[in-house]
GROMACS .gro file of C-alpha atoms in nm:
model
  350
    1MET     CA    1   1.585  -2.451  -0.890
    2SER     CA    2   1.697  -2.204  -0.624
    3GLN     CA    3   1.436  -2.014  -0.428
    4GLN     CA    4   1.537  -1.683  -0.581
    5GLN     CA    5   1.464  -1.835  -0.925
    6GLN     CA    6   1.127  -1.979  -0.828
    7PRO     CA    7   0.824  -1.760  -0.907
    8ILE     CA    8   0.688  -1.501  -0.671
    9ALA     CA    9   0.324  -1.393  -0.673
   10ILE     CA   10   0.158  -1.064  -0.582
   11SER     CA   11  -0.217  -1.047  -0.521
   12ASN     CA   12  -0.467  -0.765  -0.575
   13VAL     CA   13  -0.254  -0.573  -0.823
   14ASP     CA   14  -0.578  -0.394  -0.919
   15SER     CA   15  -0.525  -0.192  -0.600
   16PHE     CA   16  -0.295   0.107  -0.558
   17LEU     CA   17  -0.048  -0.072  -0.330
   18GLY     CA   18  -0.059  -0.392  -0.535
   19TYR     CA   19   0.016  -0.210  -0.860
   20VAL     CA   20   0.306  -0.008  -0.715
   21LEU     CA   21   0.453  -0.316  -0.548
   22ALA     CA   22   0.435  -0.525  -0.867
   23TYR     CA   23   0.586  -0.238  -1.064
   24ARG     CA   24   0.881  -0.220  -0.821
   25PHE     CA   25   0.951  -0.592  -0.843
   26LEU     CA   26   0.937  -0.589  -1.222
   27GLN     CA   27   1.160  -0.284  -1.232
   28GLY     CA   28   1.409  -0.456  -1.002
   29ARG     CA   29   1.406  -0.770  -1.213
   30ARG     CA   30   1.494  -0.566  -1.522
   31GLN     CA   31   1.766  -0.366  -1.347
   32GLU     CA   32   1.927  -0.677  -1.198
   33GLN     CA   33   1.876  -0.879  -1.519
   34GLN     CA   34   1.691  -1.152  -1.334
   35GLN     CA   35   1.491  -1.431  -1.494
   36GLN     CA   36   1.254  -1.491  -1.203
   37GLU     CA   37   0.888  -1.519  -1.300
   38ILE     CA   38   0.657  -1.267  -1.136
   39ARG     CA   39   0.291  -1.369  -1.127
   40VAL     CA   40   0.039  -1.095  -1.060
   41LEU     CA   41  -0.320  -1.173  -0.959
   42ALA     CA   42  -0.583  -0.928  -1.081
   43ARG     CA   43  -0.960  -0.918  -1.106
   44ASP     CA   44  -0.945  -0.722  -1.431
   45PRO     CA   45  -0.635  -0.781  -1.649
   46GLN     CA   46  -0.727  -0.471  -1.851
   47ASN     CA   47  -0.621  -0.260  -1.553
   48VAL     CA   48  -0.268  -0.400  -1.542
   49GLN     CA   49  -0.161  -0.420  -1.905
   50ASP     CA   50   0.143  -0.206  -1.824
   51LEU     CA   51   0.262  -0.477  -1.585
   52GLU     CA   52   0.219  -0.740  -1.855
   53ARG     CA   53   0.426  -0.532  -2.096
   54MET     CA   54   0.698  -0.521  -1.830
   55GLY     CA   55   0.704  -0.900  -1.825
   56ALA     CA   56   0.458  -1.002  -1.553
   57LYS     CA   57   0.249  -1.313  -1.592
   58VAL     CA   58  -0.101  -1.175  -1.540
   59ILE     CA   59  -0.353  -1.415  -1.386
   60GLN     CA   60  -0.721  -1.326  -1.366
   61ILE     CA   61  -0.830  -1.436  -1.021
   62ASP     CA   62  -1.166  -1.596  -0.950
   63TYR     CA   63  -1.221  -1.647  -0.579
   64GLN     CA   64  -1.503  -1.891  -0.658
   65ASN     CA   65  -1.247  -2.132  -0.805
   66GLU     CA   66  -1.008  -2.220  -0.525
   67GLN     CA   67  -0.856  -2.514  -0.711
   68ARG     CA   68  -0.752  -2.294  -1.002
   69ILE     CA   69  -0.592  -2.044  -0.764
   70GLN     CA   70  -0.404  -2.333  -0.607
   71ARG     CA   71  -0.271  -2.439  -0.949
   72GLU     CA   72  -0.161  -2.084  -1.028
   73LEU     CA   73   0.035  -2.071  -0.702
   74GLU     CA   74   0.229  -2.393  -0.760
   75ARG     CA   75   0.609  -2.359  -0.726
   76VAL     CA   76   0.569  -2.007  -0.579
   77SER     CA   77   0.835  -1.933  -0.321
   78LEU     CA   78   0.687  -1.604  -0.197
   79LEU     CA   79   0.332  -1.470  -0.201
   80LEU     CA   80   0.285  -1.101  -0.126
   81MET     CA   81  -0.080  -1.077  -0.026
   82ILE     CA   82  -0.270  -0.749  -0.040
   83PRO     CA   83  -0.627  -0.790   0.092
   84GLU     CA   84  -0.900  -0.712  -0.158
   85ASP     CA   85  -1.101  -0.390  -0.140
   86SER     CA   86  -1.434  -0.570  -0.156
   87SER     CA   87  -1.735  -0.652   0.059
   88ASN     CA   88  -1.610  -1.014   0.069
   89ALA     CA   89  -1.249  -0.929   0.153
   90ARG     CA   90  -1.234  -1.160   0.454
   91GLN     CA   91  -1.375  -1.463   0.273
   92GLU     CA   92  -1.163  -1.399  -0.037
   93GLY     CA   93  -0.856  -1.371   0.183
   94ASP     CA   94  -0.936  -1.704   0.344
   95VAL     CA   95  -0.961  -1.864  -0.002
   96LEU     CA   96  -0.622  -1.728  -0.107
   97ILE     CA   97  -0.451  -1.834   0.217
   98ARG     CA   98  -0.592  -2.188   0.191
   99ALA     CA   99  -0.493  -2.215  -0.175
  100ALA     CA  100  -0.142  -2.095  -0.095
  101ARG     CA  101  -0.112  -2.351   0.182
  102GLN     CA  102  -0.234  -2.634  -0.041
  103ALA     CA  103   0.004  -2.523  -0.318
  104ASN     CA  104   0.295  -2.538  -0.073
  105VAL     CA  105   0.383  -2.172  -0.113
  106GLN     CA  106   0.699  -2.140   0.090
  107TYR     CA  107   0.649  -1.796   0.243
  108ILE     CA  108   0.373  -1.536   0.268
  109GLY     CA  109   0.393  -1.166   0.345
  110LEU     CA  110   0.054  -1.017   0.435
  111PHE     CA  111   0.004  -0.642   0.404
  112SER     CA  112  -0.197  -0.498   0.688
  113LEU     CA  113  -0.249  -0.167   0.866
  114VAL     CA  114  -0.080   0.001   1.160
  115GLY     CA  115  -0.333  -0.006   1.443
  116ALA     CA  116  -0.517  -0.312   1.310
  117ASP     CA  117  -0.504  -0.476   1.652
  118GLU     CA  118  -0.686  -0.174   1.798
  119ALA     CA  119  -0.982  -0.195   1.560
  120GLN     CA  120  -1.321  -0.229   1.725
  121GLU     CA  121  -1.515  -0.524   1.592
  122LYS     CA  122  -1.827  -0.338   1.486
  123GLN     CA  123  -1.711   0.021   1.440
  124GLN     CA  124  -1.401  -0.054   1.229
  125ARG     CA  125  -1.513  -0.370   1.054
  126ALA     CA  126  -1.302  -0.318   0.740
  127VAL     CA  127  -0.982  -0.302   0.946
  128ARG     CA  128  -1.100  -0.584   1.170
  129ASN     CA  129  -1.132  -0.809   0.864
  130ILE     CA  130  -0.764  -0.754   0.790
  131LEU     CA  131  -0.672  -0.835   1.149
  132GLU     CA  132  -0.858  -1.165   1.116
  133LEU     CA  133  -0.658  -1.239   0.799
  134GLU     CA  134  -0.342  -1.176   1.002
  135GLN     CA  135  -0.457  -1.445   1.243
  136GLN     CA  136  -0.527  -1.687   0.958
  137VAL     CA  137  -0.182  -1.635   0.808
  138GLN     CA  138  -0.020  -1.691   1.147
  139GLN     CA  139  -0.210  -2.017   1.195
  140GLN     CA  140  -0.155  -2.154   0.845
  141PHE     CA  141   0.207  -2.047   0.785
  142ARG     CA  142   0.347  -2.039   1.139
  143ASP     CA  143   0.718  -1.951   1.104
  144LYS     CA  144   0.691  -1.894   0.727
  145HIS     CA  145   0.510  -1.563   0.731
  146ALA     CA  146   0.546  -1.194   0.806
  147ILE     CA  147   0.284  -0.928   0.876
  148LEU     CA  148   0.363  -0.597   0.705
  149ARG     CA  149   0.158  -0.321   0.864
  150SER     CA  150   0.162   0.021   0.701
  151SER     CA  151   0.040   0.370   0.780
  152LEU     CA  152  -0.170   0.566   0.532
  153PHE     CA  153   0.015   0.661   0.216
  154ASN     CA  154   0.132   1.015   0.143
  155GLN     CA  155  -0.038   0.976  -0.194
  156ILE     CA  156  -0.380   1.013  -0.027
  157PHE     CA  157  -0.317   1.387  -0.039
  158TYR     CA  158  -0.360   1.392  -0.416
  159TYR     CA  159  -0.723   1.304  -0.351
  160LEU     CA  160  -0.746   1.570  -0.080
  161ASP     CA  161  -0.567   1.848  -0.268
  162PRO     CA  162  -0.877   1.974  -0.456
  163MET     CA  163  -1.049   2.010  -0.117
  164ILE     CA  164  -0.762   2.207   0.035
  165GLU     CA  165  -0.716   2.421  -0.274
  166GLY     CA  166  -1.086   2.493  -0.313
  167ARG     CA  167  -1.181   2.546   0.051
  168ASN     CA  168  -0.853   2.670   0.201
  169GLN     CA  169  -0.922   2.396   0.451
  170LEU     CA  170  -0.842   2.032   0.516
  171ASP     CA  171  -1.151   1.847   0.640
  172LEU     CA  172  -1.099   1.505   0.798
  173PRO     CA  173  -1.287   1.300   1.061
  174VAL     CA  174  -0.996   1.329   1.307
  175SER     CA  175  -0.962   1.564   1.602
  176GLN     CA  176  -0.701   1.829   1.528
  177GLU     CA  177  -0.510   1.735   1.845
  178ARG     CA  178  -0.457   1.374   1.739
  179LYS     CA  179  -0.128   1.283   1.575
  180TRP     CA  180  -0.077   1.023   1.304
  181SER     CA  181   0.172   0.954   1.027
  182THR     CA  182   0.177   0.879   0.657
  183VAL     CA  183   0.438   0.705   0.443
  184ASP     CA  184   0.538   0.714   0.077
  185VAL     CA  185   0.405   0.404  -0.098
  186ARG     CA  186   0.727   0.387  -0.298
  187ASP     CA  187   0.925   0.364   0.025
  188ILE     CA  188   0.708   0.067   0.123
  189ALA     CA  189   0.771  -0.100  -0.213
  190ASP     CA  190   1.146  -0.037  -0.187
  191ALA     CA  191   1.161  -0.178   0.167
  192VAL     CA  192   0.975  -0.497   0.076
  193TYR     CA  193   1.182  -0.542  -0.240
  194ASN     CA  194   1.501  -0.503  -0.036
  195LEU     CA  195   1.379  -0.771   0.203
  196SER     CA  196   1.309  -1.009  -0.081
  197ARG     CA  197   1.666  -0.976  -0.209
  198GLN     CA  198   1.842  -1.027   0.124
  199ASN     CA  199   1.975  -1.364   0.229
  200GLY     CA  200   1.821  -1.507   0.542
  201GLN     CA  201   2.053  -1.624   0.817
  202ARG     CA  202   1.881  -1.960   0.837
  203GLU     CA  203   1.902  -2.217   0.563
  204ASN     CA  204   1.626  -2.222   0.301
  205THR     CA  205   1.479  -1.881   0.376
  206PHE     CA  206   1.374  -1.672   0.083
  207PHE     CA  207   1.240  -1.348   0.219
  208GLY     CA  208   1.554  -1.211   0.378
  209THR     CA  209   1.522  -1.106   0.740
  210LEU     CA  210   1.155  -1.202   0.729
  211GLY     CA  211   1.280  -1.560   0.738
  212ASN     CA  212   1.448  -1.498   1.071
  213GLU     CA  213   1.280  -1.411   1.400
  214LYS     CA  214   1.090  -1.094   1.312
  215ARG     CA  215   0.728  -1.161   1.220
  216LEU     CA  216   0.575  -0.814   1.244
  217TYR     CA  217   0.688  -0.498   1.067
  218GLN     CA  218   0.517  -0.165   1.128
  219PHE     CA  219   0.587   0.092   0.860
  220THR     CA  220   0.536   0.447   0.984
  221GLY     CA  221   0.700   0.779   0.928
  222ASN     CA  222   0.966   0.878   1.178
  223GLN     CA  223   0.735   1.153   1.303
  224THR     CA  224   0.365   1.187   1.370
  225ARG     CA  225   0.174   1.509   1.304
  226ASN     CA  226  -0.166   1.652   1.388
  227GLY     CA  227  -0.399   1.817   1.139
  228GLN     CA  228  -0.268   2.168   1.201
  229GLU     CA  229   0.090   2.055   1.144
  230ILE     CA  230  -0.004   1.880   0.822
  231VAL     CA  231  -0.178   2.184   0.673
  232ARG     CA  232   0.119   2.399   0.774
  233GLU     CA  233   0.350   2.167   0.577
  234TRP     CA  234   0.110   2.177   0.282
  235SER     CA  235   0.091   2.556   0.290
  236GLN     CA  236   0.468   2.600   0.296
  237ALA     CA  237   0.527   2.360   0.008
  238LEU     CA  238   0.218   2.403  -0.210
  239GLY     CA  239   0.013   2.698  -0.091
  240ASN     CA  240   0.258   2.986  -0.122
  241GLY     CA  241   0.249   3.023   0.255
  242ARG     CA  242  -0.120   3.113   0.273
  243LYS     CA  243  -0.310   3.017   0.586
  244ILE     CA  244  -0.493   2.685   0.562
  245GLU     CA  245  -0.743   2.579   0.826
  246TYR     CA  246  -0.808   2.233   0.961
  247LYS     CA  247  -1.158   2.114   1.048
  248GLN     CA  248  -1.289   1.791   1.194
  249ILE     CA  249  -1.587   1.657   0.998
  250GLN     CA  250  -1.813   1.353   1.007
  251PRO     CA  251  -1.705   1.036   0.823
  252GLN     CA  252  -2.009   1.065   0.595
  253GLU     CA  253  -1.885   1.402   0.470
  254LEU     CA  254  -1.548   1.258   0.372
  255GLU     CA  255  -1.722   0.965   0.205
  256GLN     CA  256  -1.932   1.203  -0.005
  257TYR     CA  257  -1.626   1.406  -0.104
  258LEU     CA  258  -1.422   1.100  -0.207
  259ARG     CA  259  -1.707   0.963  -0.416
  260GLY     CA  260  -1.693   1.288  -0.610
  261ILE     CA  261  -1.317   1.254  -0.656
  262ARG     CA  262  -1.368   0.898  -0.782
  263ASP     CA  263  -1.545   1.037  -1.088
  264ASP     CA  264  -1.320   1.343  -1.129
  265SER     CA  265  -1.158   1.350  -1.474
  266ARG     CA  266  -0.824   1.452  -1.321
  267PHE     CA  267  -0.796   1.105  -1.166
  268ARG     CA  268  -0.917   0.904  -1.464
  269ASN     CA  269  -0.589   0.807  -1.631
  270ARG     CA  270  -0.221   0.796  -1.553
  271PRO     CA  271  -0.019   1.065  -1.730
  272ASP     CA  272   0.195   0.944  -2.018
  273ASP     CA  273   0.563   0.898  -1.943
  274ASN     CA  274   0.736   0.652  -2.170
  275ASN     CA  275   1.054   0.671  -1.964
  276ASP     CA  276   0.888   0.600  -1.630
  277GLN     CA  277   1.100   0.290  -1.565
  278ASP     CA  278   1.426   0.471  -1.629
  279GLN     CA  279   1.368   0.785  -1.423
  280ASP     CA  280   1.629   0.886  -1.167
  281ASP     CA  281   1.463   0.830  -0.829
  282ARG     CA  282   1.704   1.048  -0.634
  283GLN     CA  283   1.448   1.329  -0.660
  284ARG     CA  284   1.203   1.102  -0.474
  285ARG     CA  285   0.919   1.229  -0.687
  286ASP     CA  286   0.610   1.031  -0.784
  287ARG     CA  287   0.610   0.880  -1.134
  288PRO     CA  288   0.296   0.791  -1.327
  289HIS     CA  289   0.286   0.442  -1.178
  290SER     CA  290   0.268   0.580  -0.821
  291LEU     CA  291  -0.005   0.838  -0.882
  292PRO     CA  292  -0.346   0.728  -0.747
  293LEU     CA  293  -0.646   0.689  -0.977
  294GLY     CA  294  -1.011   0.754  -0.908
  295ARG     CA  295  -1.104   0.390  -0.966
  296PHE     CA  296  -0.914   0.289  -0.652
  297LEU     CA  297  -1.176   0.479  -0.449
  298ASN     CA  298  -1.446   0.214  -0.449
  299ASP     CA  299  -1.695   0.214  -0.162
  300GLU     CA  300  -1.504  -0.049   0.036
  301PHE     CA  301  -1.176   0.140   0.012
  302ILE     CA  302  -1.347   0.461   0.122
  303ARG     CA  303  -1.493   0.270   0.417
  304LEU     CA  304  -1.145   0.144   0.500
  305LEU     CA  305  -1.006   0.499   0.492
  306ASN     CA  306  -1.275   0.613   0.734
  307ASP     CA  307  -1.191   0.320   0.963
  308ILE     CA  308  -0.826   0.427   0.963
  309PHE     CA  309  -0.919   0.786   1.043
  310ALA     CA  310  -1.140   0.654   1.325
  311LEU     CA  311  -0.835   0.480   1.471
  312ALA     CA  312  -0.643   0.806   1.446
  313ASP     CA  313  -0.927   0.991   1.619
  314ARG     CA  314  -0.911   0.742   1.906
  315GLY     CA  315  -0.538   0.812   1.945
  316LYS     CA  316  -0.434   0.467   1.824
  317LEU     CA  317  -0.194   0.584   1.550
  318GLU     CA  318   0.029   0.815   1.752
  319ASN     CA  319   0.327   0.580   1.782
  320SER     CA  320   0.608   0.566   1.529
  321THR     CA  321   0.871   0.300   1.459
  322ARG     CA  322   1.206   0.284   1.281
  323ASP     CA  323   1.119  -0.034   1.090
  324LEU     CA  324   1.085   0.141   0.756
  325GLN     CA  325   1.405   0.342   0.797
  326GLN     CA  326   1.602   0.031   0.891
  327LEU     CA  327   1.483  -0.164   0.589
  328LEU     CA  328   1.542   0.125   0.350
  329GLY     CA  329   1.884   0.211   0.488
  330ARG     CA  330   1.784   0.577   0.474
  331GLN     CA  331   1.525   0.818   0.609
  332PRO     CA  332   1.173   0.756   0.476
  333GLN     CA  333   1.022   1.054   0.299
  334GLU     CA  334   0.829   1.265   0.550
  335ILE     CA  335   0.518   1.454   0.446
  336GLY     CA  336   0.674   1.801   0.419
  337GLU     CA  337   0.955   1.675   0.198
  338TYR     CA  338   0.702   1.477  -0.002
  339PHE     CA  339   0.493   1.788  -0.072
  340GLN     CA  340   0.805   1.976  -0.180
  341ASN     CA  341   0.930   1.701  -0.411
  342ASN     CA  342   0.590   1.663  -0.578
  343ARG     CA  343   0.495   2.026  -0.634
  344ASP     CA  344   0.472   1.969  -1.010
  345ASN     CA  345   0.241   1.671  -0.967
  346PHE     CA  346   0.012   1.861  -0.732
  347ASN     CA  347   0.012   2.167  -0.958
  348LYS     CA  348  -0.112   1.953  -1.248
  349LEU     CA  349  -0.436   1.900  -1.053
  350ARG     CA  350  -0.509   2.274  -1.053
   0.00000   0.00000   0.00000
């Protein structure tokens, strides 16, 4: 069996990134009329029934049963690993990496965060845990791995839109002078899917150019912006040009706000769209599968967001790369364009 026919596996599809990534691979399999099995690992299969209907093999993961995880990963050529949003994320990641190694998974791509190597051990513990998983993957898989670091997703602004709309102000725990970037989660999914379909230059590589010399990808926008520049883009696209202020707040204030959004009825369910898989993506507009839900905002994910903003406030997210553009073969969607293309989606929150 060729490597491109052997199963691939995607972990933590309960998460926002995991769900969107699995959706993209299943969509690609249908469009290219592939037969490759796609295994998705989820804590709660009820959350990913749409993926099962699209043909995924849904596996309920139990991190207390490493041997079962190992069995479920047998014959897998590629594991796309998204760290869990849990208080035991580091330990659970170690279990999955060991199981993958014992199952002879051929290649692993670990999703991480831009700036992870700048995380302070105590102050940004959630990010530091992911950095330690990077180190584990490097040790266990040596030349059969890639680290895929990403910036924050543009889609975070759906959560923040009620704040901006209600207060005429964007409140974040980042100094207004600091610059940082966001990326469209669908651009990330497209880039990783493209990599998985490329042929490596060396024999027996599955994951395209990830099987060559490059081990670290850093997915950022082509530009970084500070808080004032972001609210200006929002105002032009979504606020009818009205003046929006930017204010630096304490992390605890953002945490309190996001906990409220978690229970907000507007973020409870995905909108119905029976033709989601067949939509023309040239508009580069979010579909139901790429709209964030309130349940993604558990306490650990909120803590992770605050850690990322702390990195931005320390000036550690001001660099940009062309990695994402090169893998997409086009410009990634910048935040102003993203706001414009998703006006209808944002307006539905109001």
